[in-house]
Short mmCIF file of C-alpha atoms in Angstrom, two decimals:
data_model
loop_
_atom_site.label_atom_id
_atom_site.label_comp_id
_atom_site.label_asym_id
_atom_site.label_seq_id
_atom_site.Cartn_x
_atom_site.Cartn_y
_atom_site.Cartn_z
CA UNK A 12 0.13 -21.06 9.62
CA UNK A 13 0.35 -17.96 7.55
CA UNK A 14 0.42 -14.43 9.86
CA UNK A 15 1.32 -11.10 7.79
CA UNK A 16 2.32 -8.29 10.10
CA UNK A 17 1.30 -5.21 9.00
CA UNK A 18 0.24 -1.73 9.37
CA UNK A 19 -2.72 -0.19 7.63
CA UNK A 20 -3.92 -0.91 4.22
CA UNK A 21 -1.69 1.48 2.20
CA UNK A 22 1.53 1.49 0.84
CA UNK A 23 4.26 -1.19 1.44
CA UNK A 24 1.68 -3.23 3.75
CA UNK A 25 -1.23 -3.08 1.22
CA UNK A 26 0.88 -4.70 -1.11
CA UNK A 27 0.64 -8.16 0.70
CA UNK A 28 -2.63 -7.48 1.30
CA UNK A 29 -3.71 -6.72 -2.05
CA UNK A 30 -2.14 -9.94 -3.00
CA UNK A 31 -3.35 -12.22 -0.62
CA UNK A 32 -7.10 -10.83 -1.00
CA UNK A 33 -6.54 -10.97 -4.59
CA UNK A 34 -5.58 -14.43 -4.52
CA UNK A 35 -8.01 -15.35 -1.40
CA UNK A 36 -5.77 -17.46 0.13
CA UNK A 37 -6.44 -17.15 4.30
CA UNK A 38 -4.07 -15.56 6.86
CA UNK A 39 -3.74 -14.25 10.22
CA UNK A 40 -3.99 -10.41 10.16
CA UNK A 41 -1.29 -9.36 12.99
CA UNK A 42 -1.92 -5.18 12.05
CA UNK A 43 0.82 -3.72 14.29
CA UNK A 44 -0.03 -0.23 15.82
CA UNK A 45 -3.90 -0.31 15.51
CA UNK A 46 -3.61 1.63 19.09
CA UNK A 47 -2.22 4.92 17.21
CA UNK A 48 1.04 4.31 18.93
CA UNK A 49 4.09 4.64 16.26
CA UNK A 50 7.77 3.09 16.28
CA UNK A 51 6.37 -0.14 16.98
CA UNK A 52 8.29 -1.86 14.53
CA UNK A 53 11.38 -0.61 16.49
CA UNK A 54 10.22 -2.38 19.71
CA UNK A 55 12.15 -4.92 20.88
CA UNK A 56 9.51 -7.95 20.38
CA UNK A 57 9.70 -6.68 16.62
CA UNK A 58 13.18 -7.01 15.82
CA UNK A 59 12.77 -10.42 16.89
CA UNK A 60 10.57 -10.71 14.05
CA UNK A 61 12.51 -8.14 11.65
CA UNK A 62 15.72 -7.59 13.06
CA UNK A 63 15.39 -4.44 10.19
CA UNK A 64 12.50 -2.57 11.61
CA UNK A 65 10.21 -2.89 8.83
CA UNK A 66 6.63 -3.90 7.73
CA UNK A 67 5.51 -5.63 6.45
CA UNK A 68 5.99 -8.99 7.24
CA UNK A 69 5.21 -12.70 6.94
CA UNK A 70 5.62 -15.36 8.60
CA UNK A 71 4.97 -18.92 6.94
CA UNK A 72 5.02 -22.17 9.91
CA UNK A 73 7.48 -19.92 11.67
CA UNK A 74 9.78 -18.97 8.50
CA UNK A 75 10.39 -15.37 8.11
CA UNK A 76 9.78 -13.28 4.95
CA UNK A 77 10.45 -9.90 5.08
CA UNK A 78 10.63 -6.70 1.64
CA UNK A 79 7.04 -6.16 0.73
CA UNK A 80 7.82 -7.07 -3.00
CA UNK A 81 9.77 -10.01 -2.58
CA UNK A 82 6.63 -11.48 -0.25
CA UNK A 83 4.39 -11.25 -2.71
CA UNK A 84 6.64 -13.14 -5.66
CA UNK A 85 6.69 -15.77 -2.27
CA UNK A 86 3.25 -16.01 -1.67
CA UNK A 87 2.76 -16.72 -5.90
CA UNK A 88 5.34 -19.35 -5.51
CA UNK A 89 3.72 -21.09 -2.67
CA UNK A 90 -0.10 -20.20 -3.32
CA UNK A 91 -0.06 -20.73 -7.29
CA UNK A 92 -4.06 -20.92 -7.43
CA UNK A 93 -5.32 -17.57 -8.69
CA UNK A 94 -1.73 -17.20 -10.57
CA UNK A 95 -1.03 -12.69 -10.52
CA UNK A 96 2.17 -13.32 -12.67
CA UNK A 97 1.97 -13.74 -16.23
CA UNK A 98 2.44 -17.75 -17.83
CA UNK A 99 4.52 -16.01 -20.16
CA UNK A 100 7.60 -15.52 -19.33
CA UNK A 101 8.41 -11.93 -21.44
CA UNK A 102 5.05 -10.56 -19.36
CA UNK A 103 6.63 -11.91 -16.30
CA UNK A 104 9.64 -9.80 -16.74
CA UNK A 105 7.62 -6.82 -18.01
CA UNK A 106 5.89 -7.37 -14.31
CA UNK A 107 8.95 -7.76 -12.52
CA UNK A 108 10.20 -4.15 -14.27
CA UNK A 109 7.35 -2.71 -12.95
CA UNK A 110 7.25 -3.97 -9.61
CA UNK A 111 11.22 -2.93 -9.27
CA UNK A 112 10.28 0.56 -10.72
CA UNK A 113 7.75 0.92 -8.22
CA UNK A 114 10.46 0.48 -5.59
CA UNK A 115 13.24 1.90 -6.99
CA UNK A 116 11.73 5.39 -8.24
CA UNK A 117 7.94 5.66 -7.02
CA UNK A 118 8.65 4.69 -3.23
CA UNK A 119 11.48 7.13 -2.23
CA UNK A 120 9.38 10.23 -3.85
CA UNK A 121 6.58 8.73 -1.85
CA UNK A 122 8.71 8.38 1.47
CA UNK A 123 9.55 12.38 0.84
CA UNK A 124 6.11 13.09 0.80
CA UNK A 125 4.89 11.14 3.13
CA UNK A 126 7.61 12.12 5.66
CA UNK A 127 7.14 16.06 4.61
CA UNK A 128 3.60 15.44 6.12
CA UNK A 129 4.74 14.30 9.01
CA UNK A 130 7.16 17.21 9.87
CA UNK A 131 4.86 19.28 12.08
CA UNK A 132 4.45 15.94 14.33
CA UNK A 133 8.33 15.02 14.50
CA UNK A 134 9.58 17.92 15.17
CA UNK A 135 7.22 18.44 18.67
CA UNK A 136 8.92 15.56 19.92
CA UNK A 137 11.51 16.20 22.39
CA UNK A 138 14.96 16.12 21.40
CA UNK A 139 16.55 13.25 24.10
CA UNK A 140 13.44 11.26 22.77
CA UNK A 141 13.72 11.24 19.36
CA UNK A 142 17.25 10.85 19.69
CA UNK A 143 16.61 7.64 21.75
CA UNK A 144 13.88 6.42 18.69
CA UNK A 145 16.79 7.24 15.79
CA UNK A 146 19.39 4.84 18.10
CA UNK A 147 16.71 2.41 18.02
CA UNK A 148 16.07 2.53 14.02
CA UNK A 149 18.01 -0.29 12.62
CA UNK A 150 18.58 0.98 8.58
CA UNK A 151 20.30 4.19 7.90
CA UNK A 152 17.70 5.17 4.95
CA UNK A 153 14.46 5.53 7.74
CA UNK A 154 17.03 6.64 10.59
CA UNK A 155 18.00 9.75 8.09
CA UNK A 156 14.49 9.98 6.76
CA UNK A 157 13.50 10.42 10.60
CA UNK A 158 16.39 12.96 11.88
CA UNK A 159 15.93 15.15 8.88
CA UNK A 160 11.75 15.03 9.23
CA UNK A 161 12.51 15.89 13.10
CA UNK A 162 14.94 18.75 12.68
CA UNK A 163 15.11 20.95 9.03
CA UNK A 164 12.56 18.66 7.48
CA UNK A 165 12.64 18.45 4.16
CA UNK A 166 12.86 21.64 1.75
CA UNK A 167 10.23 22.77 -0.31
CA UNK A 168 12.83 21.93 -3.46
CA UNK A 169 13.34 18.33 -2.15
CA UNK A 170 9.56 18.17 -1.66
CA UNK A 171 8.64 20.02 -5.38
CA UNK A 172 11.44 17.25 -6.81
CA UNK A 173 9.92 13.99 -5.02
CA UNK A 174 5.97 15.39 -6.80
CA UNK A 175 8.20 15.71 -10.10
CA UNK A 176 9.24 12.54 -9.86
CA UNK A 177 5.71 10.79 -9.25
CA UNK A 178 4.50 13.20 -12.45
CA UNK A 179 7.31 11.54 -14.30
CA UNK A 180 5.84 7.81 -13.08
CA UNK A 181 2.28 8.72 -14.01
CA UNK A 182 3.40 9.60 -17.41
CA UNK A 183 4.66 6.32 -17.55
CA UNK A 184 2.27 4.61 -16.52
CA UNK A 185 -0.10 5.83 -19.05
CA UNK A 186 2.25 4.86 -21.65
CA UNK A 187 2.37 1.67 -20.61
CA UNK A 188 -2.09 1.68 -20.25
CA UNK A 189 -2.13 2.53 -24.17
CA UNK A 190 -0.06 -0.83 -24.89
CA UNK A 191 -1.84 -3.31 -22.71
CA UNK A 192 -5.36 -3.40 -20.49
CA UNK A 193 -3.03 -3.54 -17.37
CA UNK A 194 0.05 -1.96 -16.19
CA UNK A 195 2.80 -4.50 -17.14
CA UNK A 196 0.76 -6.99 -19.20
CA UNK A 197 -2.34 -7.31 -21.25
CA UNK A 198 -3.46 -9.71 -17.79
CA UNK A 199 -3.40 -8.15 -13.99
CA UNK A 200 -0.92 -9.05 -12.19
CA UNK A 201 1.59 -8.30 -9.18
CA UNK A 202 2.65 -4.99 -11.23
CA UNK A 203 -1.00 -3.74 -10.68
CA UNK A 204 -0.97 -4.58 -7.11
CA UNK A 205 2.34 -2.82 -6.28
CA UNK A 206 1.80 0.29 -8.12
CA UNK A 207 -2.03 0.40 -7.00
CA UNK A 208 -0.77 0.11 -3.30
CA UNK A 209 2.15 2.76 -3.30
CA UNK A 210 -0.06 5.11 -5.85
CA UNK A 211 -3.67 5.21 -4.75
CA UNK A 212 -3.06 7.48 -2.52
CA UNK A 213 -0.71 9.82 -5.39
CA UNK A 214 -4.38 11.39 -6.18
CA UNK A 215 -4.47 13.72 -3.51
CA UNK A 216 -0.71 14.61 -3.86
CA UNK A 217 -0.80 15.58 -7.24
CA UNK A 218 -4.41 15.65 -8.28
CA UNK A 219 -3.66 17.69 -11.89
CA UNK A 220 -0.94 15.04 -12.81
CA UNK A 221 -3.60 12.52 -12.46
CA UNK A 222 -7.32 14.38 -13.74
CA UNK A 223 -8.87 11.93 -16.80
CA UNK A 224 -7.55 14.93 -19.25
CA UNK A 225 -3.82 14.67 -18.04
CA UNK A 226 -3.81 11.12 -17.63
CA UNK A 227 -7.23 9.27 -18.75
CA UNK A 228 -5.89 5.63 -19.07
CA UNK A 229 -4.56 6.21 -15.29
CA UNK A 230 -7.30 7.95 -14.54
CA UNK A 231 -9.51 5.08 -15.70
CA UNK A 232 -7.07 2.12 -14.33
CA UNK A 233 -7.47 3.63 -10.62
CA UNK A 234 -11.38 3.22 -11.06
CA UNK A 235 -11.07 0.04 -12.29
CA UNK A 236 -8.79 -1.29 -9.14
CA UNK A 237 -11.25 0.35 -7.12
CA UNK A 238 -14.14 -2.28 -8.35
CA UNK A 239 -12.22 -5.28 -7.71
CA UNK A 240 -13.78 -7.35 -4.70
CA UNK A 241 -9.78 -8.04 -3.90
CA UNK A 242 -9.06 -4.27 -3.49
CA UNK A 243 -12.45 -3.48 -1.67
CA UNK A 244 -11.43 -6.58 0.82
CA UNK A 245 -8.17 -5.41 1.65
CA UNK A 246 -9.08 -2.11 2.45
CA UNK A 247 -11.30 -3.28 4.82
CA UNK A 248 -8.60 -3.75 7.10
CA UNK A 249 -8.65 -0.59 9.66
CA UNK A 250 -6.68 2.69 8.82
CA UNK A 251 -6.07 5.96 10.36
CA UNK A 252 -6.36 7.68 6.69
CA UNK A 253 -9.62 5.88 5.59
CA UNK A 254 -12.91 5.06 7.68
CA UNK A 255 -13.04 1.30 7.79
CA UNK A 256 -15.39 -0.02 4.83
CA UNK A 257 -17.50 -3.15 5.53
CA UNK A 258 -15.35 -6.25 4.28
CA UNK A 259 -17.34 -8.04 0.88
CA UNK A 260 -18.83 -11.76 2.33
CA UNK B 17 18.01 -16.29 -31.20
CA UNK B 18 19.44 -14.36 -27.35
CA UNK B 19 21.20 -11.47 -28.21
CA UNK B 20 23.10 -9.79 -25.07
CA UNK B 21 23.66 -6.00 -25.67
CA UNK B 22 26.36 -5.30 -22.50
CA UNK B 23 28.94 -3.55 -22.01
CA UNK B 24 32.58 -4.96 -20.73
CA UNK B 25 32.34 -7.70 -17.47
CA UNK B 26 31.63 -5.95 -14.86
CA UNK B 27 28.85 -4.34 -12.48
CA UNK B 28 25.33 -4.57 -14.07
CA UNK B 29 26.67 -6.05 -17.63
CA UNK B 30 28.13 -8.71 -15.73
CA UNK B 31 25.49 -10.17 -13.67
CA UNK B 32 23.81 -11.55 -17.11
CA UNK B 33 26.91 -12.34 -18.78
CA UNK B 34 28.09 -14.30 -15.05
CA UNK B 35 24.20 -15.70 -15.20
CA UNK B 36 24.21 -17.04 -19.07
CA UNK B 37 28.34 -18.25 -18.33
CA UNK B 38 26.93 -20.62 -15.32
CA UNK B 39 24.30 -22.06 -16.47
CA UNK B 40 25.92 -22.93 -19.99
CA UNK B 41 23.38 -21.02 -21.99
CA UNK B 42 24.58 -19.87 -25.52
CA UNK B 43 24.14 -16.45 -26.34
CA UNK B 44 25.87 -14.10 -29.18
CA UNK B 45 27.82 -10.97 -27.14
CA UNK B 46 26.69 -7.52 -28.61
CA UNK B 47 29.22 -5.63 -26.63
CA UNK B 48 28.66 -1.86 -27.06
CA UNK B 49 31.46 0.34 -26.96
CA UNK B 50 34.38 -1.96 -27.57
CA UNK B 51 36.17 1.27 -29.64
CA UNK B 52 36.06 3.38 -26.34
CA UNK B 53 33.55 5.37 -27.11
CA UNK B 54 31.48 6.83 -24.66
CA UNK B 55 27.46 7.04 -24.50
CA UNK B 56 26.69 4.47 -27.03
CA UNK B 57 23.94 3.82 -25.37
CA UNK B 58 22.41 7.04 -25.99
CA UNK B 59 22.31 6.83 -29.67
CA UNK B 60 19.62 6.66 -31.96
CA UNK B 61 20.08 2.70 -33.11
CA UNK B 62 20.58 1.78 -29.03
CA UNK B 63 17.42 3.94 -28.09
CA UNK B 64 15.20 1.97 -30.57
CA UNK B 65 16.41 -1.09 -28.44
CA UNK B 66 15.95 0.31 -25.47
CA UNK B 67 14.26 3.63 -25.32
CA UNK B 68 15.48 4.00 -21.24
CA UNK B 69 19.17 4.35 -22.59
CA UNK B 70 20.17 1.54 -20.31
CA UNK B 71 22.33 -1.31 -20.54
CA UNK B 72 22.30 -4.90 -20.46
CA UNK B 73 19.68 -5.53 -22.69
CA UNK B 74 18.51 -9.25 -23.60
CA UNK B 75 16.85 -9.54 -26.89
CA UNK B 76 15.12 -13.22 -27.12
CA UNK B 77 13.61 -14.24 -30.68
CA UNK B 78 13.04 -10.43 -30.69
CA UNK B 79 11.51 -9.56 -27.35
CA UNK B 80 13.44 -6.80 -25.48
CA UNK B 81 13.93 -7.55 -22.14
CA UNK B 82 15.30 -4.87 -19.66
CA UNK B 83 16.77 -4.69 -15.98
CA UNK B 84 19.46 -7.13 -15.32
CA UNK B 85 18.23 -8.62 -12.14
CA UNK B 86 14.97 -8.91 -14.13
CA UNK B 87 17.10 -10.36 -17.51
CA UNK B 88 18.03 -13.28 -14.98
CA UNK B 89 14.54 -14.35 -13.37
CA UNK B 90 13.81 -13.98 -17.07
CA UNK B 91 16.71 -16.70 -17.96
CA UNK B 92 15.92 -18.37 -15.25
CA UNK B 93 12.39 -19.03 -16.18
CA UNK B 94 13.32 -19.50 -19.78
CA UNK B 95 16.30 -21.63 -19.28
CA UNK B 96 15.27 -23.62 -16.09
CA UNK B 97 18.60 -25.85 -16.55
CA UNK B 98 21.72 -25.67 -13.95
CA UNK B 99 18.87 -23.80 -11.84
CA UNK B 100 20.52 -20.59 -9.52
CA UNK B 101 17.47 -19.97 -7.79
CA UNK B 102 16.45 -22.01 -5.07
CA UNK B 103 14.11 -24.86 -5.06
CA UNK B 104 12.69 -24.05 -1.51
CA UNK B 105 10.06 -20.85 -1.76
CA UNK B 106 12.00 -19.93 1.64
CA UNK B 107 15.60 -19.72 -0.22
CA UNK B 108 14.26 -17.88 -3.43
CA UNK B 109 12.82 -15.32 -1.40
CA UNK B 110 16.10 -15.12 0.80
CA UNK B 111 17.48 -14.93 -2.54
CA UNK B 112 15.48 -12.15 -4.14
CA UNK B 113 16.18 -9.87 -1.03
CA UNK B 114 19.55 -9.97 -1.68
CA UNK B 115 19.17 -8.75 -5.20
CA UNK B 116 16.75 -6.38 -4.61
CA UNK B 117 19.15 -4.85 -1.85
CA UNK B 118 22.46 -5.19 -4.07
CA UNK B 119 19.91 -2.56 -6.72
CA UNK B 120 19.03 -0.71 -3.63
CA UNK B 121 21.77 -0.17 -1.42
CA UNK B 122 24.53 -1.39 -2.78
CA UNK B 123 24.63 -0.21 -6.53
CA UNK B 124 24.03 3.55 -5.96
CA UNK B 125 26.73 3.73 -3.29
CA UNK B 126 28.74 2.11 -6.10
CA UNK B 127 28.00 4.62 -8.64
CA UNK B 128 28.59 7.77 -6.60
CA UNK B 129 32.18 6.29 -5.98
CA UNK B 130 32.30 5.21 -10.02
CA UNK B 131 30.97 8.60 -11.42
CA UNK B 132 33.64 10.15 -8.81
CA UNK B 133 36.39 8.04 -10.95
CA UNK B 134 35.12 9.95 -13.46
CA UNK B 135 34.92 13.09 -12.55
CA UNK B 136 38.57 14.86 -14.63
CA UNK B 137 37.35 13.11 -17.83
CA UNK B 138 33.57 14.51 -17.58
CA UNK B 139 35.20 18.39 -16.54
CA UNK B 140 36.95 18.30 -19.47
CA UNK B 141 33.95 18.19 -21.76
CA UNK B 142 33.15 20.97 -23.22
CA UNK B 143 30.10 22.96 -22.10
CA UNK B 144 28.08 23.03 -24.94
CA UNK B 145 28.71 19.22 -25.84
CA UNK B 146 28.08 18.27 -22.60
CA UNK B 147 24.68 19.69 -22.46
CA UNK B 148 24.49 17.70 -25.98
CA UNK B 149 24.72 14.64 -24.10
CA UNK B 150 22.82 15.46 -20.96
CA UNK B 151 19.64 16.50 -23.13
CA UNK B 152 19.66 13.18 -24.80
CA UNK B 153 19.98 10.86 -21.69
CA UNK B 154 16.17 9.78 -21.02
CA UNK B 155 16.25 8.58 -17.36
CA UNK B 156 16.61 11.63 -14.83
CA UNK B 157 18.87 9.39 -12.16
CA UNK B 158 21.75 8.76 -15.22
CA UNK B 159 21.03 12.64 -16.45
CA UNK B 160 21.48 13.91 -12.94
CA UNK B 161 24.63 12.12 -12.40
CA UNK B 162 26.43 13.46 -15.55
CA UNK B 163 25.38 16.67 -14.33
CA UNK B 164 26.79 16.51 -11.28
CA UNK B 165 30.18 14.88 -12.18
CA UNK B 166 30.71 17.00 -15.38
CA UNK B 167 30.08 20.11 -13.37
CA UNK B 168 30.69 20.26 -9.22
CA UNK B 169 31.65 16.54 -8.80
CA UNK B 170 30.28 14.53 -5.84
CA UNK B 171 31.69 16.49 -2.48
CA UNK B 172 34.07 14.58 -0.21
CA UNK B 173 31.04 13.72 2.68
CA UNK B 174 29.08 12.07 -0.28
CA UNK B 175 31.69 9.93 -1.55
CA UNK B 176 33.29 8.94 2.24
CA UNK B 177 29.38 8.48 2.80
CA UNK B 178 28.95 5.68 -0.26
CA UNK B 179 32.57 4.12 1.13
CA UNK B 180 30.65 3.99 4.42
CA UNK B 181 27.26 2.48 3.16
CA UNK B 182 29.77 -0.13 1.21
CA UNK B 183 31.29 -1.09 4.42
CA UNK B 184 27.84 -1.93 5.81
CA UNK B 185 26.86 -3.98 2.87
CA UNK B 186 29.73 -5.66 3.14
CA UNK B 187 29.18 -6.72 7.37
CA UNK B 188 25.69 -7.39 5.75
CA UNK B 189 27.38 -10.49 3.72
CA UNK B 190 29.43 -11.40 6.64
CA UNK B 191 27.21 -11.78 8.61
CA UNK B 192 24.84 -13.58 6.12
CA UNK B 193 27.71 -15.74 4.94
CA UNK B 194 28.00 -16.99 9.02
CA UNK B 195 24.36 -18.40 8.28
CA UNK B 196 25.26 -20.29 4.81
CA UNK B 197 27.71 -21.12 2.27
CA UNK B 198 26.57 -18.87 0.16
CA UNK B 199 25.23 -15.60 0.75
CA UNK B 200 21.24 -15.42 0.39
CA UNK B 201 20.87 -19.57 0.60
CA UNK B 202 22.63 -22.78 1.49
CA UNK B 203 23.34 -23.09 -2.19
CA UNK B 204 24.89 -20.66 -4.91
CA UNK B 205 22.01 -18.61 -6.48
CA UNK B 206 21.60 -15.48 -8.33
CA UNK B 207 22.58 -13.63 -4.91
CA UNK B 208 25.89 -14.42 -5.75
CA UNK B 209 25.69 -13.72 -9.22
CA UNK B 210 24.43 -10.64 -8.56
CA UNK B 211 26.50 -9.24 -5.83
CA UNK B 212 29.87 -10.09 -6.81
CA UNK B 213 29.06 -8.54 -10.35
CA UNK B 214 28.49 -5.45 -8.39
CA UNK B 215 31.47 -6.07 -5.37
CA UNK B 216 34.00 -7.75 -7.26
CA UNK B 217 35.85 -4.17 -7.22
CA UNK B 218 35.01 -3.05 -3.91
CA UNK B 219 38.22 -4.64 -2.75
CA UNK B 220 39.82 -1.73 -4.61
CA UNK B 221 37.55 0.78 -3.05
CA UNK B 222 37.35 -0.12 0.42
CA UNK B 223 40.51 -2.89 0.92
CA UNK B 224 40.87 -2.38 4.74
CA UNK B 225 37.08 -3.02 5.21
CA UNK B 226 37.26 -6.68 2.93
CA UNK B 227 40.74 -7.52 4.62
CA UNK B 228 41.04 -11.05 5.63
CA UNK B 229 40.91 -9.77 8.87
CA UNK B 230 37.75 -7.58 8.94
CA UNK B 231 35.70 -9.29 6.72
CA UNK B 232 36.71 -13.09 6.72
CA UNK B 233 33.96 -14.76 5.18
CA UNK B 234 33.12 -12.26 2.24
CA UNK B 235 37.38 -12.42 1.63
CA UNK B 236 37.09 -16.07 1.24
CA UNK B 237 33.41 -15.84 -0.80
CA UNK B 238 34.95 -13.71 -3.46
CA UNK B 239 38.03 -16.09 -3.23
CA UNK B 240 35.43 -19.12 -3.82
CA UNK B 241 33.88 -16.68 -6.78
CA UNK B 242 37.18 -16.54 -8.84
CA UNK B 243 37.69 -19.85 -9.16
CA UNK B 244 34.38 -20.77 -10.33
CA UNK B 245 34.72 -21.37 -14.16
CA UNK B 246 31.52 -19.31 -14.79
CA UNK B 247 33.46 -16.24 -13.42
CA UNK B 248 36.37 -16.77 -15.44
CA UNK B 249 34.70 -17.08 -18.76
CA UNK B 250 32.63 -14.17 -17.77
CA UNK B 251 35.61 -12.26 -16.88
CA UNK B 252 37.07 -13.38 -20.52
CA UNK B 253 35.13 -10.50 -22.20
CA UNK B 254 37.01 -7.57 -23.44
CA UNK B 255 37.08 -4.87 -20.59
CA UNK B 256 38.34 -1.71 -20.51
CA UNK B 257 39.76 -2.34 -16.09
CA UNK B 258 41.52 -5.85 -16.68
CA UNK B 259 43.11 -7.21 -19.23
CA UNK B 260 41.12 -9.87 -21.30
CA UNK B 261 41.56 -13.27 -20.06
CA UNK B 262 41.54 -16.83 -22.03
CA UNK B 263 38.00 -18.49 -22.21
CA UNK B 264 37.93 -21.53 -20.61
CA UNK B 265 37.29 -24.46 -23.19
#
């Protein structure tokens, strides 16, 4: 049995699901928080699951695999059918750059941004109760990302920097578009499922950084990912930022 | 024809030299900055290698391959002999989030507390030179760094702060180590490689936390590290911290 835990389709937890759909291998959606509620991953019936707090996650006849990126290199090596790494193995590595970029330097701007949003929310919550969530939030990187998004928030410098910083990885990303028809390769692969999943959403953020005159081939690569039946499917899956869109038979 | 351009033994120049030295795989060394010289890898003949200023590079029959976690999946799937990844999908994944999180969490706490070492060499580069070098580092993580170190330093809190995310790593590997023999898997994989290329000095930073008293299992695992033959003809190339030590036959 093959259940992915996750939260909506964006992000860390599209990444599986982008893969998976991709791929069309079947699973078990368990989508955590479809209620609205947050800090669910923080409950105790969660770190059961993920002693870390995070999602997403999957679980394979009862064997735990947790870090959205290292999941999907799983599900390739269990589900080879519909292969999304290169045969080759200097495209495989040019993949594996990309997918480690998108973690290393894409996500944390990202997690700025996304937690700079949710400043006028965090910081309504009462002070004995959020300090009771932060005791409860097993890695230090979200427990600071939380206490500073619930008191000062982040400054408009941090903020400016982390929107720099996705600028930079756009630029770099068309670079990469003028070598090869995909991201990391002159094939799709698990480079154009990562960055798709943490960037879709980098339109609204910085929508000058990313117009068809600053960036065409990017431009042109996120209409592209939009067409593919394996995108469409996975965001099918119910979100709080998107209306739901009928699922492809 | 695999070229290695590293630097000496340690941190991320050693996790391919430790990789290619265990599995037997002949290489030719292309150490960079044997003379002492500093930012070698910011000069024009390095940048044509690698345009991101950063080292270990592999160069195989031409093709440039970056990253060093990436540079050994890349041997790995090149060189499939004397395998150090898992068999079991399970394992390699256990095995992959330990290298992603010695990139993550352990390696910038590491260089905060490195660039701090270096902190009265940097001040005493001139202004004008300094910017020199600064202006021709491409990555903005490196660039910051030198900034900081050649001009405030790191303060105090952050450096007691990467001491303190060190000491959490390190329970992290005890308490993995309790599990297995070896830290991400029942068997030695490129989790070990990879963290003791990156903790192999920590002992130096942090000795109370890795005391055979606090830390029993990780004392014993970098114990079980030294002897392994693979280490010590790693360890064999010149370095700047140790003095060089006779390859192995």
């Amino acid at each position: 049995m093959l259940e992915l835990y996750h939260f909506e389709p964006a992000a860390n937890s599209m990444k599986p699901l982008l893969c998976l759909s991709e791929k069309g291998v079947e699973f078990t959606s368990r989508q955590l928080n479809l209620d609205g509620k947050r800090w669910v991953q923080y409950s105790d019936a969660f770190l059961k699951i993920n002693p870390d707090g995070q999602v997403p996650v999957l679980v394979h006849d009862g064997r735990v695999i947790t870090e959205s990126t290292v999941i999907n290199e799983y599900i390739e090596d269990v589900f080879p059918e519909n292969p999304l790494r290169p045969a080759d193995p200097y495209w495989r590595a040019q993949m594996r750059i990309w997918t480690k970029y998108v973690d290393e330097y894409v996500c944390p701007a990202l997690t700025v941004i996304g937690a700079n949003f949710a400043t006028p929310f965090a910081q309504k919550i009462d002070k004995k109760e959020m300090e009771a969530i932060l005791a409860r939030i097993p890695l230090d990187g979200p427990r600071r990302k939380w206490a500073t998004v619930s008191s000062t928030g982040y400054s408009e410098a941090e903020v400016d920097d982390a929107k720099r910083r996705l600028g930079v990885a756009v630029q770099r990303a068309e670079n990469a578009l003028c070598e090869h028809e995909w991201l990391a390769a002159p094939t799709y692969s698990l480079a154009d499922v990562n960055a798709y999943s943490m960037m879709s959403g980098t339109e609204r953020v910085i929508p000058q950084a990313l117009s068809e005159a600053a960036a065409p081939r990017v431009h042109d690569w996120l209409r592209r990912m939009e067409q593919r039946p394996g995108v469409k499917k996975a965001l099918s899956y119910p979100s709080r930022m998107r209306p739901p869109t009928p699922q492809p038979a």
